[in-house]
Amino acid sequence: MWIDSHCHLDAAEFDADRAAVVDRARASGVSQIVIPAVEAANFETVRDLAIQHRFVYTLGIHPMYVMRAAEQDLALLAEALEQHHCDPRLVAVGEIGLDFFVPGIDAERQQYFYLEQLKLARRFDLPVILHVRRSADKLLAGLRRIGGIRGGIAHAFNGSAQQAAAFVELGFKLGFGGTLTFDRSLQIRRLASELPAESLVLETDAPDIPPQWLYKTAEQRAGGGISRNEPAELPRIAQSLAELRGWTLEQTAAVTSANVRAALPRLALG
C-alpha cells in the first residue's frame, strides 16, 4: 500500500531491533522501502538488507561523507554499479548531492563527487536520489551541465516553489516526510499542498527527520530522550499530506506510490 522512498535501514540506530522495525513497517501497510547507500563501506550492506527483506536499494556517496571518501571510492561505485546493474533491486544512484548547511564540508570536493556520480548515473542509465540542503540551485546546475539524467527523487525537499518546478521539469519527484507534520513548516506544507500531485513522494528518512509526535528538543535529547524515526510512521505522516490536499488516505497511498514507481522505473517491474 505504502512505499517509503527513503529509509536508512542499515543505520546503527536499528541494530538492536531491525527485524522488528521491518515487521512494524509491514504491519502498518508499508510494502516497499528504498534503502540508500551513503558510502562505499555500506554498498553491500544495503544490498544484503534489500535482498533479505525484499526491498530495494541505491548506491552512492552522500555529500556528508565525501570528506572521508577517497578517489578510489568512485571507482568502487562504478564497479558496484557494473556488477549489480542487472539486479532489479538496484533502482538508482544515491544518495548523492550537495549540503551547504553542515559546516566544514568542502564545497569544491562535494561538487566534484556530485558531478562524477551524475556521470555514472548517466552511464548506467539510472535515476538519482538527491540530497538537497541549501543547495537546490547548484544541484540543478549540475544536472543541466551533465545532462542525460533519468530524473529521480529530490529527497527531503525544502527549496522554493521555483526550484521545485525546475526539478519537476527535469523529471524529478520531490520527497516529503516528517517535516510536513509540523505546523510551523509553512513553506514545505505550502509546497505539498500546491505542487502537481504527480510530483509528490513520501519518505521517512528514518532514523532521521522525526515527525512532530516523535520530536525531542535539544534539552530532551541531552537528558536521554530518543527521537528515532522508523518506516512504520509513514502512514501517519501521510495523513498530514492527505489533510493538506483534501485526499483520502487510500488516494494518498495510490498517488504517492505510483509516483515513486514512475521516479524509479525498476520498482514498477517488481
PDB file of C-alpha atoms in Angstrom, residues 35-257:
ATOM      1  CA  ILE A  35      17.401   1.852   1.185  1.00  0.00           C
ATOM      2  CA  PRO A  36      20.065   4.339   0.023  1.00  0.00           C
ATOM      3  CA  ALA A  37      23.787   3.832   0.481  1.00  0.00           C
ATOM      4  CA  VAL A  38      25.876   6.707   1.824  1.00  0.00           C
ATOM      5  CA  GLU A  39      29.451   5.478   1.278  1.00  0.00           C
ATOM      6  CA  ALA A  40      31.386   2.636  -0.309  1.00  0.00           C
ATOM      7  CA  ALA A  41      31.622   0.816   3.025  1.00  0.00           C
ATOM      8  CA  ASN A  42      27.879   0.188   3.109  1.00  0.00           C
ATOM      9  CA  PHE A  43      27.232  -0.730  -0.530  1.00  0.00           C
ATOM     10  CA  GLU A  44      26.978  -4.444   0.202  1.00  0.00           C
ATOM     11  CA  THR A  45      25.137  -3.871   3.483  1.00  0.00           C
ATOM     12  CA  VAL A  46      22.228  -2.049   1.841  1.00  0.00           C
ATOM     13  CA  ARG A  47      22.120  -4.626  -0.947  1.00  0.00           C
ATOM     14  CA  ASP A  48      22.060  -7.504   1.539  1.00  0.00           C
ATOM     15  CA  LEU A  49      19.264  -5.850   3.528  1.00  0.00           C
ATOM     16  CA  ALA A  50      17.242  -5.277   0.380  1.00  0.00           C
ATOM     17  CA  ILE A  51      17.587  -8.928  -0.608  1.00  0.00           C
ATOM     18  CA  GLN A  52      16.865 -10.198   2.903  1.00  0.00           C
ATOM     19  CA  HIS A  53      13.688  -8.151   3.343  1.00  0.00           C
ATOM     20  CA  ARG A  54      12.560  -7.967  -0.319  1.00  0.00           C
ATOM     21  CA  PHE A  55      13.156  -4.211  -0.514  1.00  0.00           C
ATOM     22  CA  VAL A  56      15.194  -2.136  -2.990  1.00  0.00           C
ATOM     23  CA  TYR A  57      18.427  -0.161  -2.694  1.00  0.00           C
ATOM     24  CA  THR A  58      20.546   2.566  -4.251  1.00  0.00           C
ATOM     25  CA  LEU A  59      24.323   3.008  -4.426  1.00  0.00           C
ATOM     26  CA  GLY A  60      26.143   6.284  -3.985  1.00  0.00           C
ATOM     27  CA  ILE A  61      28.336   8.536  -1.838  1.00  0.00           C
ATOM     28  CA  HIS A  62      26.486  11.057   0.337  1.00  0.00           C
ATOM     29  CA  PRO A  63      27.850  14.633   0.408  1.00  0.00           C
ATOM     30  CA  MET A  64      28.350  14.448   4.177  1.00  0.00           C
ATOM     31  CA  TYR A  65      30.701  11.501   3.645  1.00  0.00           C
ATOM     32  CA  VAL A  66      32.892  12.938   0.895  1.00  0.00           C
ATOM     33  CA  MET A  67      35.472  14.269   3.352  1.00  0.00           C
ATOM     34  CA  ARG A  68      36.393  10.711   4.303  1.00  0.00           C
ATOM     35  CA  ALA A  69      35.923   9.275   0.817  1.00  0.00           C
ATOM     36  CA  ALA A  70      38.842   8.620  -1.493  1.00  0.00           C
ATOM     37  CA  GLU A  71      39.070   8.918  -5.262  1.00  0.00           C
ATOM     38  CA  GLN A  72      39.110   5.125  -5.309  1.00  0.00           C
ATOM     39  CA  ASP A  73      35.599   5.111  -3.848  1.00  0.00           C
ATOM     40  CA  LEU A  74      34.259   6.464  -7.131  1.00  0.00           C
ATOM     41  CA  ALA A  75      35.929   3.548  -8.881  1.00  0.00           C
ATOM     42  CA  LEU A  76      34.360   1.201  -6.326  1.00  0.00           C
ATOM     43  CA  LEU A  77      30.958   2.738  -7.047  1.00  0.00           C
ATOM     44  CA  ALA A  78      31.457   2.262 -10.780  1.00  0.00           C
ATOM     45  CA  GLU A  79      32.470  -1.370 -10.174  1.00  0.00           C
ATOM     46  CA  ALA A  80      29.436  -1.988  -7.954  1.00  0.00           C
ATOM     47  CA  LEU A  81      27.075  -0.438 -10.500  1.00  0.00           C
ATOM     48  CA  GLU A  82      28.639  -2.567 -13.211  1.00  0.00           C
ATOM     49  CA  GLN A  83      28.452  -5.722 -11.105  1.00  0.00           C
ATOM     50  CA  HIS A  84      24.845  -5.227  -9.974  1.00  0.00           C
ATOM     51  CA  HIS A  85      23.447  -3.388 -12.966  1.00  0.00           C
ATOM     52  CA  CYS A  86      21.123  -6.275 -13.806  1.00  0.00           C
ATOM     53  CA  ASP A  87      19.916  -6.603 -10.212  1.00  0.00           C
ATOM     54  CA  PRO A  88      16.245  -5.491 -10.266  1.00  0.00           C
ATOM     55  CA  ARG A  89      16.581  -4.329  -6.658  1.00  0.00           C
ATOM     56  CA  LEU A  90      19.144  -1.688  -7.661  1.00  0.00           C
ATOM     57  CA  VAL A  91      16.868   1.235  -8.529  1.00  0.00           C
ATOM     58  CA  ALA A  92      19.056   4.379  -8.542  1.00  0.00           C
ATOM     59  CA  VAL A  93      22.381   6.055  -7.866  1.00  0.00           C
ATOM     60  CA  GLY A  94      22.192   7.680  -4.445  1.00  0.00           C
ATOM     61  CA  GLU A  95      22.220   9.199  -2.012  1.00  0.00           C
ATOM     62  CA  ILE A  96      24.261  11.875  -3.742  1.00  0.00           C
ATOM     63  CA  GLY A  97      24.106  15.655  -3.803  1.00  0.00           C
ATOM     64  CA  LEU A  98      25.298  18.784  -2.027  1.00  0.00           C
ATOM     65  CA  ASP A  99      24.951  20.022   1.556  1.00  0.00           C
ATOM     66  CA  PHE A 100      25.723  23.665   2.333  1.00  0.00           C
ATOM     67  CA  PHE A 101      24.092  23.575   5.762  1.00  0.00           C
ATOM     68  CA  VAL A 102      26.609  21.446   7.665  1.00  0.00           C
ATOM     69  CA  PRO A 103      29.829  23.410   8.307  1.00  0.00           C
ATOM     70  CA  GLY A 104      33.221  22.006   7.431  1.00  0.00           C
ATOM     71  CA  ILE A 105      32.355  20.056   4.288  1.00  0.00           C
ATOM     72  CA  ASP A 106      34.491  21.245   1.411  1.00  0.00           C
ATOM     73  CA  ALA A 107      32.144  22.658  -1.247  1.00  0.00           C
ATOM     74  CA  GLU A 108      34.543  22.001  -4.113  1.00  0.00           C
ATOM     75  CA  ARG A 109      35.017  18.377  -3.052  1.00  0.00           C
ATOM     76  CA  GLN A 110      31.259  17.909  -2.730  1.00  0.00           C
ATOM     77  CA  GLN A 111      30.760  19.320  -6.195  1.00  0.00           C
ATOM     78  CA  TYR A 112      33.400  17.008  -7.661  1.00  0.00           C
ATOM     79  CA  PHE A 113      31.843  13.870  -6.159  1.00  0.00           C
ATOM     80  CA  TYR A 114      28.367  15.019  -7.164  1.00  0.00           C
ATOM     81  CA  LEU A 115      29.245  15.599 -10.808  1.00  0.00           C
ATOM     82  CA  GLU A 116      31.237  12.372 -11.091  1.00  0.00           C
ATOM     83  CA  GLN A 117      28.321  10.400  -9.684  1.00  0.00           C
ATOM     84  CA  LEU A 118      25.912  12.065 -12.087  1.00  0.00           C
ATOM     85  CA  LYS A 119      28.169  10.865 -14.887  1.00  0.00           C
ATOM     86  CA  LEU A 120      27.920   7.323 -13.506  1.00  0.00           C
ATOM     87  CA  ALA A 121      24.136   7.585 -13.320  1.00  0.00           C
ATOM     88  CA  ARG A 122      24.096   8.665 -16.959  1.00  0.00           C
ATOM     89  CA  ARG A 123      26.493   5.893 -17.933  1.00  0.00           C
ATOM     90  CA  PHE A 124      24.366   3.192 -16.296  1.00  0.00           C
ATOM     91  CA  ASP A 125      21.066   4.840 -17.251  1.00  0.00           C
ATOM     92  CA  LEU A 126      19.796   5.040 -13.681  1.00  0.00           C
ATOM     93  CA  PRO A 127      17.803   7.745 -11.858  1.00  0.00           C
ATOM     94  CA  VAL A 128      19.370   9.538  -8.901  1.00  0.00           C
ATOM     95  CA  ILE A 129      18.370  10.145  -5.292  1.00  0.00           C
ATOM     96  CA  LEU A 130      19.440  13.690  -4.432  1.00  0.00           C
ATOM     97  CA  HIS A 131      20.377  15.149  -1.055  1.00  0.00           C
ATOM     98  CA  VAL A 132      19.152  18.751  -1.136  1.00  0.00           C
ATOM     99  CA  ARG A 133      20.075  21.077   1.707  1.00  0.00           C
ATOM    100  CA  ARG A 134      20.619  24.746   0.910  1.00  0.00           C
ATOM    101  CA  SER A 135      21.916  23.540  -2.441  1.00  0.00           C
ATOM    102  CA  ALA A 136      18.992  23.346  -4.877  1.00  0.00           C
ATOM    103  CA  ASP A 137      20.325  25.818  -7.435  1.00  0.00           C
ATOM    104  CA  LYS A 138      23.762  24.204  -7.638  1.00  0.00           C
ATOM    105  CA  LEU A 139      22.197  20.735  -7.871  1.00  0.00           C
ATOM    106  CA  LEU A 140      20.043  21.929 -10.752  1.00  0.00           C
ATOM    107  CA  ALA A 141      23.072  23.488 -12.435  1.00  0.00           C
ATOM    108  CA  GLY A 142      24.923  20.185 -12.170  1.00  0.00           C
ATOM    109  CA  LEU A 143      22.021  18.249 -13.656  1.00  0.00           C
ATOM    110  CA  ARG A 144      21.884  20.622 -16.605  1.00  0.00           C
ATOM    111  CA  ARG A 145      25.661  20.579 -17.031  1.00  0.00           C
ATOM    112  CA  ILE A 146      25.950  16.780 -17.131  1.00  0.00           C
ATOM    113  CA  GLY A 147      22.683  16.171 -18.957  1.00  0.00           C
ATOM    114  CA  GLY A 148      21.074  12.863 -19.814  1.00  0.00           C
ATOM    115  CA  ILE A 149      19.971  12.045 -16.255  1.00  0.00           C
ATOM    116  CA  ARG A 150      16.810   9.952 -15.984  1.00  0.00           C
ATOM    117  CA  GLY A 151      15.314  12.065 -13.224  1.00  0.00           C
ATOM    118  CA  GLY A 152      14.767  10.552  -9.794  1.00  0.00           C
ATOM    119  CA  ILE A 153      13.844  11.970  -6.391  1.00  0.00           C
ATOM    120  CA  ALA A 154      14.914  15.203  -4.694  1.00  0.00           C
ATOM    121  CA  HIS A 155      14.862  13.785  -1.169  1.00  0.00           C
ATOM    122  CA  ALA A 156      13.606  15.848   1.791  1.00  0.00           C
ATOM    123  CA  PHE A 157      12.882  18.765  -0.488  1.00  0.00           C
ATOM    124  CA  ASN A 158      12.927  22.145   1.239  1.00  0.00           C
ATOM    125  CA  GLY A 159      13.504  24.655  -1.548  1.00  0.00           C
ATOM    126  CA  SER A 160      11.328  27.291  -3.154  1.00  0.00           C
ATOM    127  CA  ALA A 161       8.364  26.821  -5.481  1.00  0.00           C
ATOM    128  CA  GLN A 162      10.536  27.960  -8.390  1.00  0.00           C
ATOM    129  CA  GLN A 163      13.221  25.416  -7.535  1.00  0.00           C
ATOM    130  CA  ALA A 164      10.588  22.719  -7.118  1.00  0.00           C
ATOM    131  CA  ALA A 165       9.235  23.469 -10.585  1.00  0.00           C
ATOM    132  CA  ALA A 166      12.751  23.268 -12.030  1.00  0.00           C
ATOM    133  CA  PHE A 167      13.328  19.803 -10.533  1.00  0.00           C
ATOM    134  CA  VAL A 168       9.948  18.626 -11.794  1.00  0.00           C
ATOM    135  CA  GLU A 169      10.775  19.935 -15.272  1.00  0.00           C
ATOM    136  CA  LEU A 170      13.942  17.795 -15.211  1.00  0.00           C
ATOM    137  CA  GLY A 171      11.914  14.668 -14.392  1.00  0.00           C
ATOM    138  CA  PHE A 172      12.222  14.610 -10.611  1.00  0.00           C
ATOM    139  CA  LYS A 173       9.719  13.817  -7.889  1.00  0.00           C
ATOM    140  CA  LEU A 174      10.002  15.662  -4.577  1.00  0.00           C
ATOM    141  CA  GLY A 175      10.279  13.839  -1.250  1.00  0.00           C
ATOM    142  CA  PHE A 176       8.212  14.913   1.763  1.00  0.00           C
ATOM    143  CA  GLY A 177       8.410  13.396   5.232  1.00  0.00           C
ATOM    144  CA  GLY A 178       8.316  14.185   8.927  1.00  0.00           C
ATOM    145  CA  THR A 179       8.869  17.927   8.496  1.00  0.00           C
ATOM    146  CA  LEU A 180       5.468  18.052   6.836  1.00  0.00           C
ATOM    147  CA  THR A 181       3.803  17.273  10.186  1.00  0.00           C
ATOM    148  CA  PHE A 182       4.930  20.484  11.902  1.00  0.00           C
ATOM    149  CA  ASP A 183       2.510  23.406  11.690  1.00  0.00           C
ATOM    150  CA  ARG A 184       5.457  25.826  11.620  1.00  0.00           C
ATOM    151  CA  SER A 185       6.836  24.228   8.414  1.00  0.00           C
ATOM    152  CA  LEU A 186       4.875  26.757   6.388  1.00  0.00           C
ATOM    153  CA  GLN A 187       6.881  26.653   3.151  1.00  0.00           C
ATOM    154  CA  ILE A 188       7.079  22.870   2.975  1.00  0.00           C
ATOM    155  CA  ARG A 189       3.380  22.471   3.795  1.00  0.00           C
ATOM    156  CA  ARG A 190       2.502  25.074   1.168  1.00  0.00           C
ATOM    157  CA  LEU A 191       4.536  23.253  -1.460  1.00  0.00           C
ATOM    158  CA  ALA A 192       2.998  19.912  -0.547  1.00  0.00           C
ATOM    159  CA  SER A 193      -0.463  21.382  -0.907  1.00  0.00           C
ATOM    160  CA  GLU A 194       0.122  23.262  -4.175  1.00  0.00           C
ATOM    161  CA  LEU A 195       2.568  21.212  -6.280  1.00  0.00           C
ATOM    162  CA  PRO A 196       1.184  18.948  -9.005  1.00  0.00           C
ATOM    163  CA  ALA A 197       0.008  15.673  -7.467  1.00  0.00           C
ATOM    164  CA  GLU A 198       2.258  13.668  -9.776  1.00  0.00           C
ATOM    165  CA  SER A 199       5.377  15.333  -8.310  1.00  0.00           C
ATOM    166  CA  LEU A 200       4.949  14.138  -4.686  1.00  0.00           C
ATOM    167  CA  VAL A 201       6.507  11.124  -2.972  1.00  0.00           C
ATOM    168  CA  LEU A 202       6.560  10.201   0.707  1.00  0.00           C
ATOM    169  CA  GLU A 203       9.550   9.213   2.813  1.00  0.00           C
ATOM    170  CA  THR A 204      10.652   8.891   6.412  1.00  0.00           C
ATOM    171  CA  ASP A 205      14.448   9.303   6.123  1.00  0.00           C
ATOM    172  CA  ALA A 206      14.418   7.029   9.178  1.00  0.00           C
ATOM    173  CA  PRO A 207      16.030   7.066  11.647  1.00  0.00           C
ATOM    174  CA  ASP A 208      16.247  10.825  10.979  1.00  0.00           C
ATOM    175  CA  ILE A 209      13.708  13.656  10.428  1.00  0.00           C
ATOM    176  CA  PRO A 210      11.232  12.508  13.094  1.00  0.00           C
ATOM    177  CA  PRO A 211       7.624  13.672  12.736  1.00  0.00           C
ATOM    178  CA  GLN A 212       6.116  16.064  15.249  1.00  0.00           C
ATOM    179  CA  TRP A 213       4.932  13.344  17.649  1.00  0.00           C
ATOM    180  CA  LEU A 214       8.417  11.834  17.936  1.00  0.00           C
ATOM    181  CA  TYR A 215      10.410  15.069  18.026  1.00  0.00           C
ATOM    182  CA  LYS A 216      12.580  15.785  21.066  1.00  0.00           C
ATOM    183  CA  THR A 217      14.105  19.160  21.839  1.00  0.00           C
ATOM    184  CA  ALA A 218      17.868  19.531  22.267  1.00  0.00           C
ATOM    185  CA  GLU A 219      17.322  19.661  26.011  1.00  0.00           C
ATOM    186  CA  GLN A 220      15.284  16.457  25.954  1.00  0.00           C
ATOM    187  CA  ARG A 221      17.891  14.714  23.818  1.00  0.00           C
ATOM    188  CA  ALA A 222      20.619  15.821  26.237  1.00  0.00           C
ATOM    189  CA  GLY A 223      18.586  14.209  29.000  1.00  0.00           C
ATOM    190  CA  GLY A 224      18.471  10.896  27.171  1.00  0.00           C
ATOM    191  CA  GLY A 225      15.342  11.408  25.078  1.00  0.00           C
ATOM    192  CA  ILE A 226      15.309   9.431  21.830  1.00  0.00           C
ATOM    193  CA  SER A 227      13.518  10.617  18.705  1.00  0.00           C
ATOM    194  CA  ARG A 228      14.241   7.715  16.367  1.00  0.00           C
ATOM    195  CA  ASN A 229      12.031   7.702  13.306  1.00  0.00           C
ATOM    196  CA  GLU A 230      11.077   4.470  11.537  1.00  0.00           C
ATOM    197  CA  PRO A 231       9.194   3.447   8.380  1.00  0.00           C
ATOM    198  CA  ALA A 232       6.063   2.394  10.303  1.00  0.00           C
ATOM    199  CA  GLU A 233       5.422   6.123  10.829  1.00  0.00           C
ATOM    200  CA  LEU A 234       4.873   6.696   7.095  1.00  0.00           C
ATOM    201  CA  PRO A 235       1.054   6.271   7.070  1.00  0.00           C
ATOM    202  CA  ARG A 236       0.659   8.758   9.901  1.00  0.00           C
ATOM    203  CA  ILE A 237       2.968  11.211   8.103  1.00  0.00           C
ATOM    204  CA  ALA A 238       0.826  10.631   5.024  1.00  0.00           C
ATOM    205  CA  GLN A 239      -2.207  11.765   6.977  1.00  0.00           C
ATOM    206  CA  SER A 240      -0.719  15.267   7.052  1.00  0.00           C
ATOM    207  CA  LEU A 241      -0.360  15.235   3.266  1.00  0.00           C
ATOM    208  CA  ALA A 242      -3.890  13.906   2.872  1.00  0.00           C
ATOM    209  CA  GLU A 243      -5.281  16.724   5.001  1.00  0.00           C
ATOM    210  CA  LEU A 244      -3.335  19.362   3.090  1.00  0.00           C
ATOM    211  CA  ARG A 245      -4.524  18.019  -0.282  1.00  0.00           C
ATOM    212  CA  GLY A 246      -8.065  17.085   0.712  1.00  0.00           C
ATOM    213  CA  TRP A 247      -7.385  13.454  -0.170  1.00  0.00           C
ATOM    214  CA  THR A 248      -8.358  10.210   1.496  1.00  0.00           C
ATOM    215  CA  LEU A 249      -5.552   8.067   2.864  1.00  0.00           C
ATOM    216  CA  GLU A 250      -6.256   5.493   0.147  1.00  0.00           C
ATOM    217  CA  GLN A 251      -5.919   8.162  -2.517  1.00  0.00           C
ATOM    218  CA  THR A 252      -2.717   9.440  -0.926  1.00  0.00           C
ATOM    219  CA  ALA A 253      -1.206   5.960  -0.915  1.00  0.00           C
ATOM    220  CA  ALA A 254      -2.185   5.328  -4.531  1.00  0.00           C
ATOM    221  CA  VAL A 255      -0.859   8.661  -5.823  1.00  0.00           C
ATOM    222  CA  THR A 256       2.434   8.708  -3.940  1.00  0.00           C
ATOM    223  CA  SER A 257       3.214   5.032  -4.585  1.00  0.00           C
TER     224      SER A 257
END
